[in-house]
Amino acid sequence: QKEVEQDPGPLSVPEGAIVSLNCTYSNSAFQYFMWYRQYSRKGPELLMYTYSSGNKEDGRFTAQVDKSSKYISLFIRDSQPSDSATYLCAMIYTGTASKLTFGTGTRLQVTL
Amino acid sequence: DAGITQSPRHKVTETGTPVTLRCHQTENHRYMYWYRQDPGHGLRLIHYSYGVKDTDKGEVSDGYSVSRSKTEDFLLTLESATSSQTSVYFCAISALGQGGTEAFFGQGTRLTVV
């Protein structure tokens, strides 16, 4: 079983829809959670970063962490065609040698 | 943008030849990572480093070695390239333990082994 599970999609939504992207994880030691956006043939770019359970909002994006359920989410409000990309969750625990572990990514297509 | 440079950006090599990819950072971050990205597999960790000369294996380390003799450079070597190592390789850096945790990525290296 992978440490981080993410539905690969693809997920297709109409412009203006609310998008929900999710990851589950098995390692309770993970403390920091990130969401990356990756456009085709580009490197991943950091979108959101959270530490504790709860919500964090940045413009149209909200990151949610539920450590008790080992479940994280990214919500995109008023989705735009420019949001079409692959979204990857990532997580890490602190320690001497900490690995940054990714989900497989969810491909999102926002249609006009 | 975080100061990360990968070189080369593209490379075609023959099976059995050694290949070295370079990741250079100007951020003085402690952690550096090498990932490969393949369709259906996402980003898979090859090796990572948590300091000069401190490295550890990731989930797909077979056939790869790394070296970090300076904070700013992290080299990934394919000792004898195989077609299964055709992939896009990404380097990432993180200031974990230095007041930051987020990881930032380079532009990627597209490697083709023929």
Tab-separated table of C-alpha atoms in Angstrom:
chain	number	residue	atom	x	y	z
A	1	GLN	CA	0.000	0.000	0.000
A	2	LYS	CA	1.303	3.435	-0.910
A	3	GLU	CA	1.837	5.933	1.887
A	4	VAL	CA	-0.165	8.544	-0.029
A	5	GLU	CA	-3.173	7.727	-2.194
A	6	GLN	CA	-4.676	10.098	-4.717
A	7	ASP	CA	-7.314	9.482	-7.377
A	8	PRO	CA	-5.613	10.059	-10.747
A	9	GLY	CA	-8.783	11.241	-12.463
A	10	PRO	CA	-9.132	12.716	-14.990
A	11	LEU	CA	-11.678	15.056	-13.502
A	12	SER	CA	-13.653	17.238	-15.909
A	13	VAL	CA	-15.775	20.139	-14.657
A	14	PRO	CA	-17.482	23.136	-16.273
A	15	GLU	CA	-16.114	26.616	-15.764
A	16	GLY	CA	-17.326	28.151	-12.512
A	17	ALA	CA	-17.737	24.821	-10.709
A	18	ILE	CA	-16.325	24.048	-7.283
A	19	VAL	CA	-13.605	21.419	-7.496
A	20	SER	CA	-12.687	19.055	-4.684
A	21	LEU	CA	-9.378	17.182	-4.824
A	22	ASN	CA	-8.417	14.701	-2.130
A	23	CYS	CA	-5.611	12.579	-0.750
A	24	THR	CA	-5.449	10.003	1.989
A	25	TYR	CA	-2.329	8.905	3.787
A	26	SER	CA	-1.314	6.101	6.095
A	27	ASN	CA	1.716	7.502	7.960
A	28	SER	CA	0.508	9.417	11.019
A	29	ALA	CA	3.986	10.984	11.338
A	30	PHE	CA	3.293	13.330	8.424
A	31	GLN	CA	3.060	16.859	9.772
A	32	TYR	CA	3.267	19.198	6.792
A	33	PHE	CA	0.988	19.060	3.800
A	34	MET	CA	1.341	20.704	0.430
A	35	TRP	CA	-0.543	21.001	-2.815
A	36	TYR	CA	1.280	21.477	-6.096
A	37	ARG	CA	-0.026	22.402	-9.505
A	38	GLN	CA	1.738	21.095	-12.583
A	39	TYR	CA	1.073	22.242	-16.098
A	40	SER	CA	2.014	20.002	-18.992
A	41	ARG	CA	5.789	19.738	-19.540
A	42	LYS	CA	6.521	22.007	-16.568
A	43	GLY	CA	7.839	21.442	-13.059
A	44	PRO	CA	5.402	21.336	-10.123
A	45	GLU	CA	4.715	24.705	-8.503
A	46	LEU	CA	3.706	25.115	-4.888
A	47	LEU	CA	0.088	26.140	-4.483
A	48	MET	CA	-0.770	25.703	-0.814
A	49	TYR	CA	1.063	24.680	2.326
A	50	THR	CA	-0.502	23.733	5.667
A	51	TYR	CA	0.748	22.417	8.963
A	52	SER	CA	-2.118	21.744	11.307
A	53	SER	CA	-5.588	20.320	10.991
A	54	GLY	CA	-8.150	22.824	9.779
A	55	ASN	CA	-8.604	25.082	6.784
A	56	LYS	CA	-6.304	27.510	5.026
A	57	GLU	CA	-7.612	29.852	2.376
A	58	ASP	CA	-5.783	31.693	-0.391
A	59	GLY	CA	-7.978	33.400	-2.934
A	60	ARG	CA	-10.056	30.795	-4.741
A	61	PHE	CA	-8.140	27.940	-3.109
A	62	THR	CA	-8.825	26.310	0.261
A	63	ALA	CA	-6.664	23.556	1.730
A	64	GLN	CA	-8.166	21.354	4.397
A	65	VAL	CA	-6.390	18.871	6.660
A	66	ASP	CA	-8.034	16.265	8.881
A	67	LYS	CA	-5.244	14.474	10.724
A	68	SER	CA	-7.618	12.264	12.676
A	69	SER	CA	-8.902	10.792	9.408
A	70	LYS	CA	-5.556	11.100	7.587
A	71	TYR	CA	-7.316	12.999	4.831
A	72	ILE	CA	-6.462	16.224	3.037
A	73	SER	CA	-8.413	18.210	0.473
A	74	LEU	CA	-7.968	21.091	-1.916
A	75	PHE	CA	-11.041	23.076	-2.967
A	76	ILE	CA	-11.040	25.369	-5.972
A	77	ARG	CA	-13.916	27.840	-6.187
A	78	ASP	CA	-15.119	29.434	-9.402
A	79	SER	CA	-12.870	27.173	-11.454
A	80	GLN	CA	-11.309	28.618	-14.602
A	81	PRO	CA	-9.929	26.982	-17.761
A	82	SER	CA	-6.493	28.158	-16.587
A	83	ASP	CA	-6.884	25.826	-13.594
A	84	SER	CA	-6.623	22.865	-15.964
A	85	ALA	CA	-3.522	21.040	-14.758
A	86	THR	CA	-2.426	18.099	-12.663
A	87	TYR	CA	-2.684	18.638	-8.921
A	88	LEU	CA	-0.349	16.735	-6.617
A	89	CYS	CA	-0.570	16.420	-2.888
A	90	ALA	CA	2.647	16.066	-0.929
A	91	MET	CA	3.511	15.548	2.687
A	92	ILE	CA	6.516	15.348	4.950
A	93	TYR	CA	7.444	14.683	8.553
A	94	THR	CA	10.203	16.407	10.425
A	95	GLY	CA	13.271	14.530	11.521
A	96	THR	CA	16.890	14.059	10.623
A	97	ALA	CA	16.162	12.510	7.276
A	98	SER	CA	12.726	13.442	6.062
A	99	LYS	CA	11.328	12.316	2.765
A	100	LEU	CA	8.874	14.399	0.816
A	101	THR	CA	6.224	11.976	-0.409
A	102	PHE	CA	3.784	12.677	-3.248
A	103	GLY	CA	0.469	11.352	-4.382
A	104	THR	CA	0.225	10.308	-8.020
A	105	GLY	CA	-1.618	13.487	-8.987
A	106	THR	CA	-5.140	14.242	-10.222
A	107	ARG	CA	-5.563	15.597	-13.729
A	108	LEU	CA	-8.184	18.366	-13.827
A	109	GLN	CA	-9.842	19.730	-16.952
A	110	VAL	CA	-12.027	22.832	-16.674
A	111	THR	CA	-14.196	23.230	-19.741
A	112	LEU	CA	-15.850	26.360	-21.154
B	1	ASP	CA	11.245	31.713	-8.278
B	2	ALA	CA	13.466	29.578	-6.077
B	3	GLY	CA	17.018	29.419	-7.414
B	4	ILE	CA	17.169	25.893	-8.789
B	5	THR	CA	18.807	25.002	-12.069
B	6	GLN	CA	18.850	21.566	-13.642
B	7	SER	CA	21.244	20.616	-16.391
B	8	PRO	CA	21.001	19.403	-19.019
B	9	ARG	CA	17.347	20.121	-19.805
B	10	HIS	CA	17.206	17.436	-22.486
B	11	LYS	CA	19.433	14.468	-23.165
B	12	VAL	CA	19.391	11.469	-25.457
B	13	THR	CA	21.825	8.700	-24.595
B	14	GLU	CA	22.504	5.132	-25.574
B	15	THR	CA	21.826	2.072	-23.456
B	16	GLY	CA	24.789	1.160	-21.306
B	17	THR	CA	26.361	4.611	-21.144
B	18	PRO	CA	26.793	6.537	-17.893
B	19	VAL	CA	24.783	9.713	-17.466
B	20	THR	CA	25.024	12.446	-14.840
B	21	LEU	CA	22.331	15.006	-14.169
B	22	ARG	CA	23.099	18.105	-12.164
B	23	CYS	CA	20.967	20.134	-9.789
B	24	HIS	CA	22.309	23.473	-8.632
B	25	GLN	CA	20.682	25.712	-6.006
B	26	THR	CA	21.435	29.220	-4.822
B	27	GLU	CA	19.124	29.111	-1.757
B	28	ASN	CA	21.449	27.345	0.707
B	29	HIS	CA	18.669	24.842	1.480
B	30	ARG	CA	19.641	21.761	3.429
B	31	TYR	CA	17.421	19.236	1.688
B	32	MET	CA	17.673	18.269	-1.977
B	33	TYR	CA	15.675	15.573	-3.752
B	34	TRP	CA	15.730	13.742	-7.059
B	35	TYR	CA	12.422	12.475	-8.463
B	36	ARG	CA	11.411	10.814	-11.660
B	37	GLN	CA	7.987	11.325	-13.176
B	38	ASP	CA	6.317	8.776	-15.412
B	39	PRO	CA	2.721	8.504	-16.639
B	40	GLY	CA	0.569	6.679	-14.117
B	41	HIS	CA	3.212	6.816	-11.403
B	42	GLY	CA	3.403	10.456	-10.425
B	43	LEU	CA	6.569	11.689	-8.765
B	44	ARG	CA	8.703	8.921	-7.331
B	45	LEU	CA	11.629	9.633	-5.061
B	46	ILE	CA	14.981	8.299	-6.259
B	47	HIS	CA	17.427	9.671	-3.690
B	48	TYR	CA	17.562	12.614	-1.380
B	49	SER	CA	20.130	14.500	0.644
B	50	TYR	CA	19.811	16.155	4.048
B	51	GLY	CA	23.272	17.696	4.087
B	52	VAL	CA	26.674	17.609	2.463
B	53	LYS	CA	27.665	13.964	2.052
B	54	ASP	CA	24.396	12.884	3.760
B	55	THR	CA	22.178	10.991	1.358
B	56	ASP	CA	19.550	8.296	1.519
B	57	LYS	CA	17.588	6.110	-0.868
B	58	GLY	CA	14.073	6.682	-2.038
B	59	GLU	CA	11.560	4.189	-3.386
B	60	VAL	CA	13.142	3.726	-6.843
B	61	SER	CA	16.880	3.979	-6.197
B	62	ASP	CA	18.073	0.859	-8.065
B	63	GLY	CA	20.396	1.809	-10.934
B	64	TYR	CA	20.985	5.326	-9.582
B	65	SER	CA	23.629	6.896	-7.377
B	66	VAL	CA	23.985	10.418	-6.027
B	67	SER	CA	26.639	12.676	-4.612
B	68	ARG	CA	26.575	15.924	-2.727
B	69	SER	CA	30.004	17.371	-2.062
B	70	LYS	CA	28.759	20.956	-1.758
B	71	THR	CA	25.548	22.415	-0.361
B	72	GLU	CA	24.576	23.861	-3.720
B	73	ASP	CA	25.077	20.823	-5.968
B	74	PHE	CA	23.333	17.452	-6.026
B	75	LEU	CA	24.334	15.050	-8.786
B	76	LEU	CA	22.325	12.075	-9.997
B	77	THR	CA	24.237	9.384	-11.893
B	78	LEU	CA	22.872	6.545	-13.963
B	79	GLU	CA	25.837	4.181	-13.966
B	80	SER	CA	24.692	2.252	-17.035
B	81	ALA	CA	21.561	3.728	-18.573
B	82	THR	CA	18.673	1.439	-19.519
B	83	SER	CA	15.532	2.135	-21.531
B	84	SER	CA	13.448	1.864	-18.353
B	85	GLN	CA	15.227	4.988	-17.111
B	86	THR	CA	13.729	7.072	-19.892
B	87	SER	CA	11.785	9.627	-17.890
B	88	VAL	CA	11.508	13.220	-16.777
B	89	TYR	CA	13.735	13.916	-13.790
B	90	PHE	CA	13.001	16.660	-11.304
B	91	CYS	CA	15.191	18.108	-8.599
B	92	ALA	CA	13.617	19.745	-5.570
B	93	ILE	CA	14.980	21.685	-2.611
B	94	SER	CA	13.570	22.289	0.853
B	95	ALA	CA	14.552	24.383	3.833
B	96	LEU	CA	13.272	21.760	6.261
B	97	GLY	CA	14.943	22.337	9.604
B	98	GLN	CA	15.951	25.863	8.589
B	99	GLY	CA	12.616	27.552	9.207
B	100	GLY	CA	10.876	26.405	6.056
B	101	THR	CA	9.259	23.196	4.880
B	102	GLU	CA	7.928	23.801	1.398
B	103	ALA	CA	9.748	22.153	-1.476
B	104	PHE	CA	10.502	23.956	-4.712
B	105	PHE	CA	11.187	22.278	-8.015
B	106	GLY	CA	13.517	22.750	-10.926
B	107	GLN	CA	12.364	22.820	-14.544
B	108	GLY	CA	13.063	19.142	-15.123
B	109	THR	CA	15.399	17.099	-17.330
B	110	ARG	CA	13.902	15.007	-20.086
B	111	LEU	CA	16.094	11.917	-20.538
B	112	THR	CA	15.678	9.456	-23.370
B	113	VAL	CA	17.661	6.213	-23.400
B	114	VAL	CA	17.753	4.561	-26.823
